[in-house]
mmCIF file of C-alpha atoms in Angstrom:
data_model
loop_
_atom_site.group_PDB
_atom_site.id
_atom_site.type_symbol
_atom_site.label_atom_id
_atom_site.label_comp_id
_atom_site.label_asym_id
_atom_site.label_seq_id
_atom_site.Cartn_x
_atom_site.Cartn_y
_atom_site.Cartn_z
ATOM 1 C CA MET A 2 8.227 16.670 70.260
ATOM 2 C CA LEU A 3 10.523 15.719 73.156
ATOM 3 C CA LEU A 4 8.893 12.307 73.569
ATOM 4 C CA THR A 5 9.164 11.724 69.814
ATOM 5 C CA TRP A 6 12.885 12.544 69.821
ATOM 6 C CA ILE A 7 13.510 10.267 72.785
ATOM 7 C CA ALA A 8 11.718 7.437 70.957
ATOM 8 C CA GLU A 9 13.729 8.116 67.776
ATOM 9 C CA MET A 10 16.938 7.305 69.647
ATOM 10 C CA ALA A 11 15.782 3.688 69.885
ATOM 11 C CA ASP A 12 16.157 3.299 66.101
ATOM 12 C CA GLY A 13 18.794 5.948 65.495
ATOM 13 C CA PRO A 14 22.432 5.433 64.568
ATOM 14 C CA LEU A 15 24.326 3.287 67.074
ATOM 15 C CA VAL A 16 28.038 2.523 67.034
ATOM 16 C CA LEU A 17 29.857 0.534 69.704
ATOM 17 C CA GLU A 18 33.537 0.689 68.889
ATOM 18 C CA PRO A 19 35.782 0.437 71.963
ATOM 19 C CA THR A 20 38.839 1.271 69.861
ATOM 20 C CA ASP A 21 37.314 4.528 68.578
ATOM 21 C CA ARG A 22 35.410 6.302 71.340
ATOM 22 C CA ARG A 23 35.360 9.555 69.337
ATOM 23 C CA VAL A 24 33.246 7.892 66.648
ATOM 24 C CA GLU A 25 30.960 6.501 69.355
ATOM 25 C CA ARG A 26 30.433 9.958 70.882
ATOM 26 C CA GLU A 27 29.864 11.656 67.537
ATOM 27 C CA THR A 28 27.418 8.988 66.340
ATOM 28 C CA ASN A 29 25.579 8.148 69.544
ATOM 29 C CA THR A 30 25.151 11.541 71.234
ATOM 30 C CA TRP A 31 21.800 13.339 71.038
ATOM 31 C CA TRP A 32 20.983 16.928 72.064
ATOM 32 C CA LEU A 33 17.353 17.282 73.091
ATOM 33 C CA GLY A 34 15.647 20.597 73.611
ATOM 34 C CA THR A 35 12.002 21.427 73.866
ATOM 35 C CA GLU A 36 9.555 24.249 73.364
ATOM 36 C CA ASP A 37 7.833 26.079 76.211
ATOM 37 C CA GLU A 38 4.587 24.267 75.419
ATOM 38 C CA ASP A 39 6.205 20.859 75.981
ATOM 39 C CA ARG A 40 7.718 22.107 79.227
ATOM 40 C CA ARG A 41 4.253 23.093 80.426
ATOM 41 C CA VAL A 42 2.393 19.921 79.442
ATOM 42 C CA LEU A 43 4.913 17.107 79.888
ATOM 43 C CA SER A 44 5.188 15.367 83.219
ATOM 44 C CA VAL A 45 8.380 14.005 84.700
ATOM 45 C CA PRO A 46 6.961 10.426 84.779
ATOM 46 C CA GLU A 47 6.081 10.633 81.052
ATOM 47 C CA VAL A 48 9.610 11.641 80.098
ATOM 48 C CA VAL A 49 11.198 9.081 82.441
ATOM 49 C CA ALA A 50 8.991 6.340 80.929
ATOM 50 C CA ALA A 51 10.050 7.403 77.427
ATOM 51 C CA PHE A 52 13.727 7.100 78.370
ATOM 52 C CA GLU A 53 13.166 3.724 80.063
ATOM 53 C CA TRP A 54 11.437 2.414 76.926
ATOM 54 C CA THR A 55 14.261 3.749 74.738
ATOM 55 C CA VAL A 56 16.936 2.195 76.949
ATOM 56 C CA GLU A 57 15.262 -1.205 76.683
ATOM 57 C CA SER A 58 15.048 -0.844 72.912
ATOM 58 C CA ILE A 59 18.732 0.052 72.683
ATOM 59 C CA ARG A 60 19.595 -2.835 75.035
ATOM 60 C CA LEU A 61 17.839 -5.207 72.591
ATOM 61 C CA ARG A 62 19.715 -3.686 69.637
ATOM 62 C CA VAL A 63 23.028 -4.152 71.448
ATOM 63 C CA ARG A 64 22.126 -7.793 72.078
ATOM 64 C CA GLU A 65 21.220 -8.242 68.377
ATOM 65 C CA MET A 66 24.568 -6.692 67.367
ATOM 66 C CA ASP A 67 26.306 -9.534 69.207
ATOM 67 C CA PHE A 68 28.333 -6.958 71.098
ATOM 68 C CA GLY A 69 29.918 -8.772 74.031
ATOM 69 C CA GLY A 70 31.481 -5.905 75.928
ATOM 70 C CA MET A 71 30.502 -3.232 78.392
ATOM 71 C CA ALA A 72 27.978 -0.633 77.181
ATOM 72 C CA THR A 73 26.263 2.232 78.997
ATOM 73 C CA PHE A 74 23.429 4.561 78.041
ATOM 74 C CA TYR A 75 23.569 7.876 79.873
ATOM 75 C CA VAL A 76 21.653 11.158 80.162
ATOM 76 C CA TRP A 77 22.632 14.513 81.634
ATOM 77 C CA HIS A 78 21.093 17.977 81.794
ATOM 78 C CA ASP A 79 23.345 20.542 80.124
ATOM 79 C CA GLU A 80 22.061 23.629 81.906
ATOM 80 C CA GLN A 81 24.191 26.065 79.900
ATOM 81 C CA ALA A 82 22.706 24.771 76.638
ATOM 82 C CA GLY A 83 19.227 24.235 78.105
ATOM 83 C CA GLN A 84 19.236 20.666 76.782
ATOM 84 C CA LEU A 85 19.113 17.061 77.808
ATOM 85 C CA ARG A 86 22.028 15.206 76.304
ATOM 86 C CA CYS A 87 22.132 11.452 75.854
ATOM 87 C CA SER A 88 24.662 8.988 74.579
ATOM 88 C CA THR A 89 25.676 5.356 74.453
ATOM 89 C CA GLY A 90 29.255 4.212 74.851
ATOM 90 C CA SER A 91 31.270 1.031 75.204
ATOM 91 C CA VAL A 92 32.362 2.038 78.697
ATOM 92 C CA ALA A 93 31.318 1.416 82.285
ATOM 93 C CA ALA A 94 29.342 4.056 84.187
ATOM 94 C CA ASP A 95 32.492 5.178 86.005
ATOM 95 C CA GLU A 96 34.430 5.687 82.727
ATOM 96 C CA LEU A 97 32.132 8.082 80.842
ATOM 97 C CA PRO A 98 33.870 10.608 78.570
ATOM 98 C CA PHE A 99 33.346 13.762 80.642
ATOM 99 C CA GLY A 100 36.182 16.230 81.093
ATOM 100 C CA GLY A 101 35.031 17.179 84.588
ATOM 101 C CA ALA A 102 33.646 15.537 87.681
ATOM 102 C CA TYR A 103 30.374 13.660 87.379
ATOM 103 C CA VAL A 104 28.383 11.320 89.571
ATOM 104 C CA PRO A 105 26.349 8.403 88.174
ATOM 105 C CA THR A 106 22.773 8.431 89.467
ATOM 106 C CA ASP A 107 19.679 6.247 89.329
ATOM 107 C CA ASP A 108 17.412 9.291 89.722
ATOM 108 C CA LEU A 109 16.426 10.296 86.204
ATOM 109 C CA GLY A 110 13.367 12.089 87.589
ATOM 110 C CA ALA A 111 15.487 14.774 89.259
ATOM 111 C CA LEU A 112 17.346 15.487 85.990
ATOM 112 C CA ILE A 113 14.096 15.682 84.039
ATOM 113 C CA GLU A 114 12.496 17.889 86.684
ATOM 114 C CA GLY A 115 15.411 20.335 86.448
ATOM 115 C CA PHE A 116 15.204 20.338 82.657
ATOM 116 C CA LEU A 117 11.423 20.785 82.397
ATOM 117 C CA ARG A 118 11.215 23.399 85.155
ATOM 118 C CA ASP A 119 14.167 25.513 83.997
ATOM 119 C CA PRO A 120 12.602 28.990 83.653
ATOM 120 C CA ASP A 121 15.222 30.213 81.158
ATOM 121 C CA PRO A 122 16.734 27.220 79.329
ATOM 122 C CA GLY A 123 20.170 27.958 77.970
ATOM 123 C CA LEU A 124 20.585 31.198 79.889
ATOM 124 C CA VAL A 125 23.177 31.491 82.620
ATOM 125 C CA ALA A 126 22.891 34.430 84.981
ATOM 126 C CA TRP A 127 25.762 36.915 84.803
ATOM 127 C CA ALA A 128 26.249 36.618 88.569
ATOM 128 C CA ASP A 129 26.671 32.844 88.211
ATOM 129 C CA LEU A 130 29.312 33.319 85.512
ATOM 130 C CA GLN A 131 31.180 35.864 87.655
ATOM 131 C CA ALA A 132 31.053 33.541 90.670
ATOM 132 C CA GLU A 133 32.358 30.662 88.566
ATOM 133 C CA ALA A 134 35.170 32.827 87.177
ATOM 134 C CA GLY A 135 36.094 33.923 90.682
ATOM 135 C CA ARG A 136 36.279 30.332 91.881
ATOM 136 C CA SER A 137 38.505 29.311 88.961
ATOM 137 C CA GLU A 138 40.960 32.121 89.731
ATOM 138 C CA GLN A 139 41.479 30.959 93.302
ATOM 139 C CA THR A 140 44.411 28.668 93.889
ATOM 140 C CA ALA A 141 44.223 28.050 97.634
ATOM 141 C CA PRO A 142 43.533 24.468 98.756
ATOM 142 C CA GLU A 143 40.210 25.549 100.231
ATOM 143 C CA THR A 144 38.954 26.556 96.764
ATOM 144 C CA GLU A 145 35.352 25.471 96.374
ATOM 145 C CA ALA A 146 35.040 22.787 93.722
ATOM 146 C CA ALA A 147 32.086 22.775 91.363
ATOM 147 C CA ALA A 148 29.505 20.150 92.209
ATOM 148 C CA PRO A 149 29.882 17.024 90.090
ATOM 149 C CA LEU A 150 27.475 16.723 87.174
ATOM 150 C CA PRO A 151 24.713 14.179 87.885
ATOM 151 C CA VAL A 152 24.443 11.665 85.045
ATOM 152 C CA TRP A 153 21.709 9.029 84.799
ATOM 153 C CA VAL A 154 23.251 5.749 83.708
ATOM 154 C CA ARG A 155 21.976 2.363 82.569
ATOM 155 C CA SER A 156 24.225 -0.581 81.752
ATOM 156 C CA ILE A 157 22.998 -2.058 78.486
ATOM 157 C CA GLY A 158 25.747 -4.400 77.302
ATOM 158 C CA PRO A 159 25.811 -8.115 78.052
ATOM 159 C CA ALA A 160 29.031 -7.719 80.038
ATOM 160 C CA ALA A 161 27.141 -5.459 82.434
ATOM 161 C CA GLN A 162 24.010 -7.575 83.025
ATOM 162 C CA ARG A 163 23.451 -8.105 86.715
ATOM 163 C CA PRO A 164 21.114 -10.869 87.878
ATOM 164 C CA ASP A 165 20.092 -8.842 90.948
ATOM 165 C CA ARG A 166 18.796 -5.983 88.805
ATOM 166 C CA PRO A 167 16.221 -6.977 86.190
ATOM 167 C CA PRO A 168 15.688 -4.673 83.235
ATOM 168 C CA THR A 169 13.134 -1.939 83.767
ATOM 169 C CA CYS A 170 10.036 -1.724 81.622
ATOM 170 C CA GLY A 171 8.584 1.349 79.980
ATOM 171 C CA ARG A 172 5.356 1.919 78.126
#
């Protein structure tokens, strides 16, 4: 089912409205989970290829929309929800609508590996929650900051096309 849902994004609702980013997020964001069976049988390269194919399809749709601005497709692993989350926005990779720290990455395989190999998707160990709470209560300058969220990004708008980086191909 995961590969089917990824493919469905290519033809799903798509709004690029730089003046209303809330509508973009609500329309363009997908939450993808999977059953244990899929986790056992899917390979990281299969899932990466599905996303690459979907990104190219969305890139073509953006071109057909005559959208002339910046647009980015992005994927992250929401460990607390046990899901992959994906969205498209009329922003650059360094302007994504995350409330916390994130780092754009080209390594989708690592995100997919973490998602597929998560032994208890959506479960957070009590000890991890306590450690996180303890860190947030500290106010000293040496307080350990949470690691930034890795987010796979692909520029898909015409304003972001780079001649030194040809589009990738999927299936």
